[in-house]
Amino acid sequence: MGMSAEDERTMSPRDEEWPEAEKAEKLARGAALKWASAVFYCPEKLEGLGQYRSRETQRNSSIQSRLKSTVQSYLEGGLQQMRALMAEHVQLASVVQVLPQLFSVHEVFSHTLQLLHGQHLLEAHAALMMMEHLRDDILSQLHLRGLSSAQATVLSYFGGLQELNERLAKQLWDIVGSSLRLVREDPVLFVTAVRIIEREEKIDDTLLLEATFLPPGRPKGWRQKFYHILQETITGARFHATHVGAEGPGLARHLAALQKDIVSELRVVKDLMVQCVPAHYNILSVCTATYHQALISHLQDILREDLDKQALFLLLEWALRVYCSPEMMGHPDLLPEVDVSALGPLMSPELVDQTERKYVVKVKASVLEWMQRTLEVEFKEWFREEEPEMDHQGFFQSALPVIVMQMLNENIQVASLITDSLQQKVYNMALEELEAFLGRLREALVQCGKEHQKDRTAPKYYVSYLLAMLNNNLALSSSVSSLHPNTARREVPMSLWAALDRMQKKACQLLLEELLLDLQPLCLQLPSRKWLFGSQLVSSMCEVIDKYAKDFSRVRKPIFTLLLAESELLVASQYLRALMQKKMVCKNEEERGQFCDRLLQDATQLRELFCGLGLDQSQQSLEAVFALRELICLKDPALLSLEVLGFITKYPDVSDEHITTLLDLRGDVSKEVRHMVLEMMAQHPQVLPESYRPIFNTILVPAPELPFCLRKGKCA
């Protein structure tokens, strides 16, 4: 079937371009006419016409989809290059649109540099912002259009922005670094810098909150940099490069300079700088905290040095007392705006404790050195050719207790100016050092005593200086309780009281040894026949005792009474010891009577002497001589057991050997009576009461002489 003229006229250009489509259409029409003829010739098939129509519609849709897919794949293969060319064209077109603005950037750069050189900072910053805005606007548009490859071209025109930013920033930071001076001399320049910083801060905030595209170099963070530069200026000027010596004077000058400068600069911040910056800068609080933290680190650096005693004290005083006082951070010109109470202490409790301990160690070394020199001077004075000095009451003394206690007291008082804990540490150290000093002083006395034993003429005033030392010891004992200013904390350790007691006992012992040396030659002469018929021996003893008692009067009463009592005990024990040396045995009753009379006269004379010196009879040990006399005077030896029982009851420290010697002294006691007495003593063992003052336990009885024996023979 041929094509009509109308079909030829209505043929689209696409049909002319695609002859295969015309052929396919003709075939489809022929097949459709053939199918329709068959249907009309067979009426029964008309009922399935609807189903046929639906099936053909689906098949046509499937064919069309496949055709579209095939055609689209074919077309896209040729359009890819066209799209790339189109994108490049669009990018070039966008760049071309802003070329007039880009060409003007170099001129603006040059002008901005001139403004910076002339310190026209606000104008320079305005130009810089304009260029940054232009750059950011262009880059943002390119970013939104997805034209990232064009960004590099645009950025190449703005390469100088980085240099401008750096130059402007350098000038700003130089201004901030000189802010404390500028707010006094040229506040306009400082205010200008702050205005520029605030402009940049607002731009940063806006971009961070709103923009989907963050330009290069953002955020600048210039406000934070402002704080950083300001803090570095504060800390670097006085803390980082400062070297402080380990000695007190140098540190004192350094701390005084810090105190003066910090107060002065905070005044400037409070009165001037606060007016030049926005309120939300909290500039005074920032500067105060900066100084505070810088000082914390600075003090820690100083403490790493081996500071001397004075330097450690100055540092503690400055940190704990001066810093918060009206002289510094509590200065009236700074209050109430400046408040460091919320910033914490300059030194932590641990650091304070550590520093206090270092200080105590240094003070201890100083005290030890001072005490050693004092002891050396004192030791030399003992060998002087003149008596020790006397107080207004005539008691011997030396400057030792005053020097020692004044030194200790001054250190304790000085420590109290810092903290109670330091005062307690120094107080404890003082007591320890005083105890150690007493030990060394006691050793010096022993050494002096040894020198005196070699030559009793040296020291010349040996007894006088021993008495002076007893008075000194008494003065130390009375002063030690008042060392601590706080009466509630005056806890003197028992070891110190013991050291004072040992010192007193040693001096008393040396004095009694000196008395003994003068008494011994006289005691060696009794008992004897010469002694039995004369009284000169005990009179000589009384003269010696009286001489020493006069010397003892140069010591204060508690010690004088003690020395008097100990001297009486010494005399009594030496007298009894002499009687028990078995030098004499009474030959008969008459001689025993003479012996008893002499004992009575001697004991009475000695007792009256000590009573006259001030020692009560009830405190005297000479009563033992009177009791011993009763044993000698007893006429009936058979009654000795009863008499001895009374004697040992009164003097429970007497031994069998003592009683045996006394019985031998009588010269009329049989073996049976002796045995009976000793057996009675065995049946009545004695216990020493706590209040009993022993006298016989220090008296040794000579061992009995063994009979002479021939070699390989029997004893006689």
XYZ file of C-alpha atoms in Angstrom:
716
model
C 0.000 0.000 0.000
C 1.511 3.324 -1.214
C 1.886 6.577 0.805
C -0.563 9.344 0.070
C 0.426 12.886 -0.705
C -0.982 14.028 2.657
C 1.162 11.425 4.449
C 4.164 12.687 2.636
C 3.321 16.246 3.668
C 2.842 15.302 7.309
C 6.031 13.294 7.443
C 8.192 14.827 10.103
C 11.822 15.602 9.628
C 12.530 12.829 12.112
C 10.932 10.366 9.616
C 13.238 11.593 6.936
C 16.162 11.115 9.294
C 15.012 7.599 10.376
C 13.718 5.511 7.305
C 13.757 2.352 9.395
C 10.948 3.767 11.509
C 8.735 4.238 8.396
C 9.265 0.648 7.345
C 8.497 -0.664 10.819
C 5.288 1.404 10.934
C 4.071 -0.006 7.601
C 4.641 -3.559 8.750
C 2.802 -2.923 12.001
C -0.205 -1.427 10.185
C -0.386 -4.393 7.819
C -0.327 -6.884 10.649
C -3.051 -4.933 12.439
C -5.346 -4.854 9.398
C -4.891 -8.576 8.884
C -5.786 -9.318 12.485
C -8.829 -7.016 12.374
C -10.166 -8.706 9.183
C -9.924 -12.091 10.830
C -11.808 -10.854 13.867
C -14.613 -9.301 11.880
C -14.972 -12.461 9.862
C -15.273 -14.474 13.034
C -17.769 -12.700 15.333
C -17.152 -15.129 18.234
C -13.703 -13.622 18.648
C -15.066 -10.151 19.387
C -15.578 -11.091 23.007
C -11.731 -11.303 23.555
C -11.126 -7.903 22.001
C -10.727 -6.169 25.381
C -8.128 -8.650 26.536
C -6.235 -8.272 23.322
C -6.253 -4.500 23.670
C -4.846 -4.709 27.212
C -2.144 -7.154 26.202
C -1.070 -5.057 23.264
C -0.942 -1.941 25.417
C 1.444 -3.603 27.875
C 3.610 -4.885 25.056
C 3.799 -1.448 23.476
C 4.827 0.086 26.814
C 7.584 -2.472 27.255
C 8.826 -1.870 23.719
C 8.819 1.895 24.249
C 10.786 1.563 27.518
C 13.438 -0.535 25.870
C 13.629 1.896 22.998
C 14.032 4.884 25.329
C 16.759 3.119 27.306
C 18.630 2.233 24.181
C 18.397 5.740 22.791
C 19.384 7.357 26.132
C 22.494 5.189 26.439
C 23.442 6.124 22.957
C 22.969 9.813 23.563
C 24.803 9.942 26.946
C 27.925 8.461 25.455
C 28.227 11.578 23.214
C 27.026 14.153 25.756
C 29.711 13.514 28.461
C 32.297 15.627 26.723
C 29.744 18.297 26.044
C 28.861 18.494 29.752
C 32.540 18.874 30.766
C 32.962 21.642 28.229
C 29.795 23.290 29.452
C 30.975 23.207 33.133
C 34.325 24.705 32.204
C 32.541 27.340 30.214
C 30.343 28.228 33.186
C 33.358 28.446 35.516
C 35.212 30.687 33.116
C 32.127 32.791 32.738
C 31.879 33.188 36.547
C 35.509 34.184 36.793
C 35.152 36.558 33.928
C 32.258 38.251 35.734
C 34.462 39.114 38.767
C 37.595 39.904 36.798
C 37.178 43.676 37.219
C 37.044 43.240 40.994
C 39.968 40.807 41.048
C 42.087 43.177 38.963
C 41.574 45.891 41.614
C 42.797 43.706 44.507
C 46.494 44.472 43.962
C 45.867 48.187 44.155
C 43.916 47.758 47.395
C 46.749 45.649 48.839
C 49.264 48.404 48.174
C 47.012 51.019 49.740
C 46.420 48.849 52.804
C 50.156 48.383 53.293
C 50.617 52.143 53.231
C 47.913 52.516 55.854
C 49.642 49.961 58.075
C 52.978 51.726 57.714
C 51.315 54.931 58.793
C 49.626 53.142 61.731
C 46.180 53.993 60.372
C 44.994 50.732 61.781
C 41.227 51.183 61.582
C 41.379 52.207 57.900
C 43.805 49.399 57.118
C 41.590 46.909 58.856
C 38.517 48.183 56.992
C 40.318 47.635 53.681
C 41.440 44.210 54.825
C 37.887 43.282 55.781
C 36.603 44.505 52.412
C 39.096 42.303 50.563
C 38.378 39.321 52.779
C 34.663 39.849 52.243
C 35.183 39.984 48.471
C 37.299 36.852 48.527
C 34.895 35.014 50.784
C 31.852 36.059 48.714
C 33.450 34.819 45.466
C 34.592 31.579 47.054
C 31.175 31.035 48.581
C 29.427 31.422 45.227
C 31.836 29.053 43.575
C 31.348 26.632 46.442
C 27.562 26.722 46.106
C 27.788 26.158 42.334
C 30.217 23.317 42.853
C 32.918 25.111 40.914
C 35.765 24.113 43.196
C 38.399 24.121 40.447
C 37.929 27.863 39.991
C 38.695 28.554 43.682
C 42.437 28.139 43.168
C 42.360 30.782 40.427
C 40.521 33.198 42.696
C 42.812 32.524 45.694
C 45.853 33.312 43.599
C 44.637 36.939 43.386
C 44.302 37.132 47.203
C 47.685 35.667 48.142
C 48.732 38.918 49.802
C 45.928 38.747 52.368
C 48.022 36.467 54.578
C 50.861 38.994 54.676
C 48.464 41.812 55.492
C 46.911 39.785 58.292
C 50.309 38.981 59.744
C 51.495 42.590 59.588
C 48.324 43.890 61.170
C 48.426 41.186 63.839
C 52.050 41.996 64.652
C 51.188 45.637 65.218
C 48.200 44.655 67.340
C 50.252 42.319 69.533
C 52.969 44.931 69.923
C 50.284 47.308 71.145
C 48.825 44.709 73.522
C 52.332 43.917 74.783
C 52.745 47.590 75.671
C 49.192 47.998 76.934
C 50.096 48.920 80.519
C 52.183 51.801 79.223
C 49.836 52.809 76.416
C 46.726 53.130 78.574
C 48.624 55.789 80.498
C 50.375 57.499 77.567
C 48.299 56.815 74.440
C 45.068 54.980 75.214
C 43.648 55.709 71.726
C 46.074 53.287 70.120
C 45.185 50.577 72.611
C 41.443 51.182 72.144
C 41.928 50.971 68.378
C 43.580 47.581 68.744
C 40.736 46.346 70.938
C 38.128 47.576 68.413
C 39.860 45.690 65.608
C 40.058 42.551 67.739
C 36.342 42.808 68.541
C 35.476 43.259 64.831
C 37.340 40.090 63.995
C 35.735 38.253 66.889
C 32.238 39.130 65.608
C 33.143 37.943 62.109
C 34.425 34.666 63.573
C 31.229 34.193 65.562
C 28.992 34.937 62.576
C 30.822 32.554 60.277
C 30.849 29.786 62.832
C 27.122 30.111 63.504
C 25.662 30.839 60.063
C 28.002 30.081 57.199
C 28.046 26.719 55.452
C 31.437 27.609 54.022
C 34.402 28.522 56.284
C 36.873 30.808 54.473
C 40.647 30.330 54.736
C 42.239 31.573 57.958
C 39.001 31.446 59.957
C 38.426 31.545 62.827
C 41.249 33.956 63.692
C 40.656 33.838 67.472
C 42.241 37.241 68.042
C 40.513 37.859 71.378
C 42.034 34.721 72.789
C 45.358 35.790 71.332
C 44.877 39.155 73.071
C 44.567 37.396 76.433
C 47.569 35.225 75.630
C 49.792 38.171 74.716
C 48.672 40.138 77.756
C 49.407 37.208 80.053
C 52.783 36.609 78.431
C 53.617 40.277 78.870
C 52.788 40.089 82.572
C 54.596 36.838 83.269
C 57.561 37.253 80.953
C 58.614 40.645 82.219
C 59.277 39.623 85.816
C 59.108 35.889 86.211
C 60.532 33.883 83.333
C 63.905 35.554 82.939
C 64.442 36.484 86.574
C 67.187 34.748 88.549
C 66.954 35.118 92.297
C 69.868 34.307 94.582
C 69.617 31.824 97.437
C 70.448 34.402 100.089
C 68.019 36.520 102.060
C 69.035 40.076 101.025
C 68.749 39.355 97.308
C 65.387 37.659 97.698
C 64.134 40.487 99.913
C 64.901 43.039 97.192
C 63.261 40.856 94.555
C 60.057 40.330 96.548
C 59.860 44.024 97.406
C 60.157 44.905 93.715
C 57.465 42.368 92.791
C 55.165 43.747 95.454
C 55.610 47.334 94.301
C 55.271 46.601 90.577
C 52.257 44.304 90.832
C 50.301 46.756 92.970
C 51.227 49.610 90.616
C 50.220 47.710 87.488
C 46.957 46.462 88.934
C 46.126 50.071 89.781
C 46.640 50.940 86.103
C 44.436 48.050 85.018
C 41.708 48.950 87.497
C 41.708 52.689 86.878
C 42.585 52.921 83.163
C 42.600 49.677 81.204
C 39.141 48.649 82.392
C 37.747 51.758 80.645
C 39.445 50.828 77.362
C 37.997 47.352 76.864
C 34.471 45.901 76.811
C 33.094 44.834 80.189
C 32.893 41.190 79.176
C 36.702 41.126 78.929
C 36.840 41.030 82.770
C 40.276 42.467 82.283
C 40.970 43.161 85.958
C 40.063 39.620 86.974
C 42.143 38.201 84.131
C 45.197 40.253 85.078
C 44.784 39.447 88.779
C 44.535 35.730 88.057
C 47.529 35.966 85.720
C 49.702 37.581 88.379
C 48.477 35.032 90.911
C 49.260 31.992 88.777
C 52.591 33.458 87.696
C 53.560 33.993 91.326
C 52.611 30.416 92.205
C 54.986 29.076 89.547
C 57.641 31.667 90.363
C 57.710 30.809 94.061
C 57.986 27.124 93.210
C 60.964 27.912 90.967
C 62.617 29.918 93.742
C 62.090 27.091 96.227
C 64.039 24.733 93.998
C 67.133 26.696 95.007
C 69.006 25.873 98.207
C 67.731 28.925 100.065
C 69.264 30.033 103.327
C 67.337 30.478 106.573
C 66.535 34.140 106.007
C 65.383 33.566 102.431
C 63.034 30.751 103.438
C 61.536 32.904 106.167
C 61.076 35.852 103.805
C 59.377 33.637 101.231
C 56.960 32.175 103.780
C 56.210 35.576 105.251
C 55.659 37.128 101.829
C 53.406 34.333 100.541
C 51.372 33.808 103.709
C 51.271 37.288 105.247
C 52.306 40.092 102.910
C 50.542 38.909 99.737
C 46.964 39.286 101.014
C 47.730 42.188 103.334
C 46.847 45.871 102.751
C 50.426 46.269 101.590
C 49.747 44.261 98.441
C 46.629 42.554 97.078
C 44.527 43.970 99.897
C 45.696 47.509 99.150
C 42.929 50.104 99.597
C 43.446 51.315 96.012
C 42.625 47.832 94.694
C 39.632 47.005 96.856
C 36.958 45.837 96.445
C 37.421 44.958 92.776
C 40.590 42.896 93.329
C 39.828 39.758 95.323
C 42.369 36.925 95.407
C 40.534 34.900 98.044
C 38.772 32.853 95.369
C 42.054 32.069 93.587
C 43.442 29.871 96.342
C 46.694 30.249 98.273
C 50.026 31.069 96.668
C 51.513 28.017 98.358
C 49.628 24.767 98.857
C 49.460 23.325 102.380
C 51.864 20.611 101.300
C 54.354 23.143 99.936
C 54.026 25.281 103.061
C 54.747 22.273 105.252
C 57.712 21.290 103.096
C 59.110 24.832 103.171
C 58.596 25.098 106.919
C 60.543 21.883 107.413
C 63.375 23.240 105.251
C 63.373 26.394 107.355
C 63.501 24.404 110.591
C 66.466 22.408 109.266
C 68.328 25.654 108.510
C 67.432 27.139 111.901
C 68.539 23.933 113.599
C 71.948 24.120 111.944
C 72.280 27.754 113.008
C 71.199 26.976 116.587
C 73.596 24.049 116.768
C 76.499 26.199 115.593
C 75.604 28.982 118.027
C 75.246 26.603 120.962
C 78.551 24.957 120.162
C 80.317 28.324 120.218
C 78.559 29.165 123.490
C 79.740 25.875 125.006
C 83.315 26.451 123.857
C 83.335 29.910 125.439
C 81.821 28.518 128.629
C 84.407 25.734 128.844
C 87.252 28.243 128.545
C 85.739 30.403 131.278
C 85.890 27.490 133.729
C 89.684 27.719 133.625
C 89.877 31.451 134.259
C 91.914 32.838 137.139
C 88.874 34.512 138.663
C 85.572 33.439 140.106
C 82.416 33.350 138.008
C 80.160 36.369 138.037
C 77.424 36.689 140.649
C 73.892 37.998 140.451
C 72.507 40.656 142.780
C 71.805 37.989 145.425
C 75.368 36.719 145.422
C 74.693 33.464 143.538
C 77.280 32.267 141.048
C 76.157 32.295 137.439
C 77.281 32.707 133.841
C 75.699 34.130 130.709
C 75.071 30.644 129.287
C 71.373 30.206 130.164
C 70.524 33.731 129.043
C 72.311 33.256 125.708
C 70.790 29.837 125.072
C 67.226 30.698 126.064
C 67.278 34.045 124.274
C 68.441 32.381 121.073
C 65.755 29.696 121.275
C 63.055 32.140 122.300
C 63.857 34.537 119.457
C 63.583 31.773 116.876
C 60.246 30.645 118.321
C 58.934 34.209 118.400
C 60.031 34.812 114.813
C 58.302 31.617 113.678
C 55.079 32.757 115.359
C 54.936 35.620 112.848
C 54.302 33.100 110.051
C 52.037 30.247 111.179
C 51.198 28.313 114.299
C 52.510 25.157 112.639
C 55.913 26.739 111.990
C 56.035 27.994 115.560
C 55.312 24.489 116.841
C 57.955 22.968 114.564
C 60.590 25.460 115.754
C 59.509 24.942 119.385
C 59.920 21.176 119.089
C 63.303 21.656 117.419
C 64.374 24.055 120.188
C 63.554 21.518 122.887
C 65.432 18.791 121.005
C 68.484 21.002 120.579
C 68.377 22.094 124.221
C 68.319 18.454 125.270
C 71.274 17.668 123.007
C 73.113 20.757 124.304
C 72.641 19.620 127.900
C 74.206 16.301 126.949
C 77.241 18.040 125.459
C 77.452 20.363 128.461
C 77.434 17.367 130.773
C 80.260 15.789 128.752
C 82.199 19.045 129.058
C 81.755 18.929 132.840
C 83.064 15.360 132.884
C 86.078 16.435 130.823
C 86.696 19.353 133.169
C 86.474 16.946 136.116
C 89.094 14.668 134.540
C 91.417 17.622 134.033
C 90.911 18.598 137.665
C 91.708 15.080 138.857
C 95.084 15.331 137.141
C 95.831 18.635 138.827
C 93.554 19.845 141.608
C 94.870 23.379 141.220
C 93.284 23.632 137.784
C 90.762 24.977 137.292
C 91.536 27.277 140.174
C 87.847 27.949 140.910
C 86.615 24.482 140.014
C 83.988 24.316 142.793
C 82.713 27.825 142.077
C 82.124 27.077 138.415
C 80.367 23.816 139.272
C 78.070 25.812 141.522
C 77.524 28.329 138.721
C 76.563 25.463 136.422
C 74.010 24.250 138.965
C 72.471 27.720 139.077
C 72.525 27.817 135.275
C 70.794 24.459 135.119
C 68.162 25.693 137.551
C 67.627 28.781 135.382
C 67.214 26.601 132.300
C 64.718 24.388 134.138
C 62.583 27.357 135.143
C 62.760 28.963 131.687
C 62.045 25.973 129.498
C 58.382 25.882 130.462
C 57.844 29.425 129.246
C 59.494 29.005 125.844
C 56.182 28.546 124.015
C 54.070 31.732 123.916
C 50.893 29.660 124.088
C 50.500 28.276 127.604
C 48.231 25.518 126.310
C 51.056 24.125 124.173
C 53.887 24.188 126.679
C 54.466 20.472 126.576
C 58.012 19.764 127.735
C 59.010 16.166 126.951
C 60.123 13.934 129.790
C 63.426 13.335 128.011
C 64.314 17.036 128.424
C 63.480 16.995 132.130
C 65.630 13.875 132.387
C 68.511 15.660 130.628
C 68.242 18.577 133.063
C 68.179 16.118 135.964
C 71.260 14.283 134.637
C 73.068 17.591 134.300
C 72.242 18.532 137.896
C 73.258 15.135 139.228
C 76.571 15.230 137.385
C 77.475 18.674 138.780
C 76.433 17.579 142.273
C 78.439 14.364 141.895
C 81.559 16.291 140.912
C 81.128 18.601 143.918
C 80.658 15.678 146.311
C 83.679 13.942 144.813
C 85.663 17.080 145.558
C 84.369 17.069 149.147
C 85.216 13.399 149.411
C 88.783 14.004 148.295
C 89.214 16.437 151.184
C 87.488 14.140 153.704
C 89.209 10.885 152.795
C 92.582 11.664 154.446
C 90.736 12.335 157.701
C 88.479 9.293 157.415
C 91.498 7.070 156.915
C 92.588 7.933 160.471
C 89.543 6.358 162.126
C 88.948 4.223 163.969
C 92.287 4.334 165.742
C 93.702 4.680 169.243
C 94.624 8.292 168.501
C 91.051 8.992 167.386
C 89.702 7.197 170.428
C 91.337 9.628 172.847
C 91.014 12.915 170.937
C 88.360 14.968 169.104
C 90.548 16.895 166.661
C 89.875 14.511 163.774
C 86.117 15.162 163.595
C 86.719 18.850 164.229
C 88.901 18.907 161.141
C 86.126 17.141 159.229
C 83.694 19.798 160.414
C 86.017 22.517 159.170
C 86.107 20.930 155.718
C 82.336 20.519 155.695
C 81.785 24.075 156.841
C 84.089 25.391 154.134
C 82.155 23.536 151.436
C 78.840 24.625 152.956
C 79.931 28.245 152.586
C 80.704 27.539 148.949
C 77.339 25.824 148.567
C 75.646 28.987 149.805
C 76.463 30.473 146.401
C 73.886 28.178 144.844
C 70.141 28.740 145.065
C 68.177 27.184 147.887
C 66.700 24.063 146.235
C 70.157 22.990 145.115
C 71.788 24.158 148.354
C 69.444 21.966 150.390
C 70.115 19.046 148.066
C 73.896 19.490 148.310
C 73.684 19.773 152.085
C 71.655 16.579 152.347
C 73.957 14.725 149.958
C 77.004 16.000 151.837
C 75.567 14.763 155.133
C 74.863 11.368 153.580
C 78.401 11.294 152.216
C 79.885 12.128 155.632
C 77.702 9.545 157.375
C 78.506 6.808 154.864
C 82.254 7.592 154.946
C 82.248 7.556 158.735
C 80.441 4.191 158.782
C 82.692 2.835 156.036
C 85.760 3.772 158.078
C 84.345 1.966 161.124
C 83.828 -1.186 159.080
C 87.344 -1.459 157.720
C 88.264 -3.762 160.656
C 91.121 -1.530 161.701
C 90.241 -1.796 165.386
C 88.647 -4.292 167.775
C 87.693 -3.340 171.315
C 89.856 -5.255 173.788
C 87.600 -4.982 176.792
C 84.504 -3.417 178.195
C 86.310 -0.212 179.124
C 87.544 0.286 175.603
C 84.071 -0.399 174.269
C 82.819 2.336 176.590
C 85.453 4.738 175.278
C 84.549 3.696 171.728
C 80.876 4.425 172.363
C 81.690 7.780 173.957
C 83.730 8.783 170.910
C 80.940 7.701 168.576
C 78.458 9.758 170.566
C 80.691 12.839 170.559
C 81.452 12.571 166.822
C 77.853 11.944 165.753
C 76.585 14.720 167.999
C 79.181 17.188 166.716
C 78.427 16.339 163.105
C 74.682 16.417 163.658
C 74.828 19.810 165.283
C 76.980 21.086 162.436
C 74.447 20.066 159.799
C 71.553 21.300 161.884
C 73.316 24.627 162.148
C 73.754 24.657 158.368
C 70.026 24.228 157.906
C 69.519 20.465 157.533
C 66.807 19.190 159.828
C 67.719 16.286 162.110
C 64.948 14.153 160.625
C 66.630 14.397 157.221
C 70.054 13.293 158.456
C 71.610 9.876 157.942
C 73.921 10.321 160.952
C 71.191 8.711 163.015
C 72.677 5.425 161.772
C 75.841 6.188 163.777
C 73.757 6.627 166.912
C 71.935 3.365 166.204
C 75.238 1.560 165.537
C 76.583 2.911 168.834
C 73.717 1.156 170.628
C 74.910 -2.169 169.203
C 78.447 -1.514 170.450
C 77.339 -0.279 173.869
C 75.018 -3.199 174.647
C 76.455 -4.860 177.752
C 74.761 -8.266 177.404
C 75.722 -9.971 174.115
C 72.808 -12.354 174.556
C 70.446 -9.474 173.783
C 72.149 -8.689 170.499
C 69.579 -10.596 168.433
C 66.800 -8.350 169.614
C 68.923 -5.226 169.179
C 70.047 -6.262 165.691
C 66.428 -6.940 164.715
C 65.520 -3.381 165.612
C 68.605 -2.131 163.729
C 67.835 -3.993 160.468
C 64.206 -2.976 160.705
C 65.269 0.666 160.774
C 68.031 0.184 158.162
C 66.782 -2.583 155.841
C 69.731 -2.237 153.441
C 72.228 -3.517 156.047
C 73.718 -6.895 155.147
C 74.980 -9.935 157.062
C 78.536 -8.772 156.368
C 77.830 -5.377 157.906
C 76.396 -6.952 161.082
C 79.254 -9.448 161.289
C 81.778 -6.607 161.072
C 79.987 -4.668 163.809
C 79.939 -7.733 166.023
C 83.659 -8.163 165.410
C 84.181 -4.539 166.403
C 82.739 -5.275 169.853
C 85.375 -7.928 170.452
C 83.227 -10.012 172.823
C 80.717 -11.835 170.631
C 80.943 -15.642 170.615
C 80.395 -17.855 167.622
C 77.124 -19.052 169.054
C 75.746 -15.523 169.486
C 77.003 -14.589 166.033
C 75.261 -17.639 164.545
C 72.064 -16.844 166.434
C 72.081 -13.240 165.177
C 72.650 -14.268 161.562
C 69.962 -16.933 161.791
C 67.543 -14.351 163.158
C 68.374 -12.065 160.211
C 67.703 -14.918 157.807
C 64.315 -15.421 159.395
C 63.462 -11.744 159.055
C 64.311 -10.661 155.503
C 63.789 -6.958 154.943
C 62.201 -5.104 152.059
C 63.299 -1.542 151.282
C 60.367 0.892 151.474
C 60.022 3.295 148.535
C 60.689 6.298 150.759
C 63.788 4.765 152.363
C 67.122 6.495 151.725
C 69.809 3.778 151.493
C 73.076 4.236 153.378
C 74.661 0.820 153.878
C 74.291 -0.595 150.377
C 77.175 1.598 149.140
C 79.494 0.512 151.984
C 81.696 -2.422 151.062
C 83.040 -4.649 153.825
C 86.568 -5.988 153.388
C 86.702 -9.718 152.698
C 87.791 -11.834 155.657
C 91.467 -12.720 155.696
C 92.138 -16.346 154.808
C 94.520 -18.281 157.057
C 98.021 -18.717 155.711
C 98.575 -22.154 154.120
C 101.899 -23.872 153.384
C 102.326 -25.370 149.928
C 100.865 -28.900 149.852
C 100.078 -28.531 153.521
C 96.995 -28.079 155.651
C 95.809 -24.650 156.727
C 96.530 -23.679 160.291
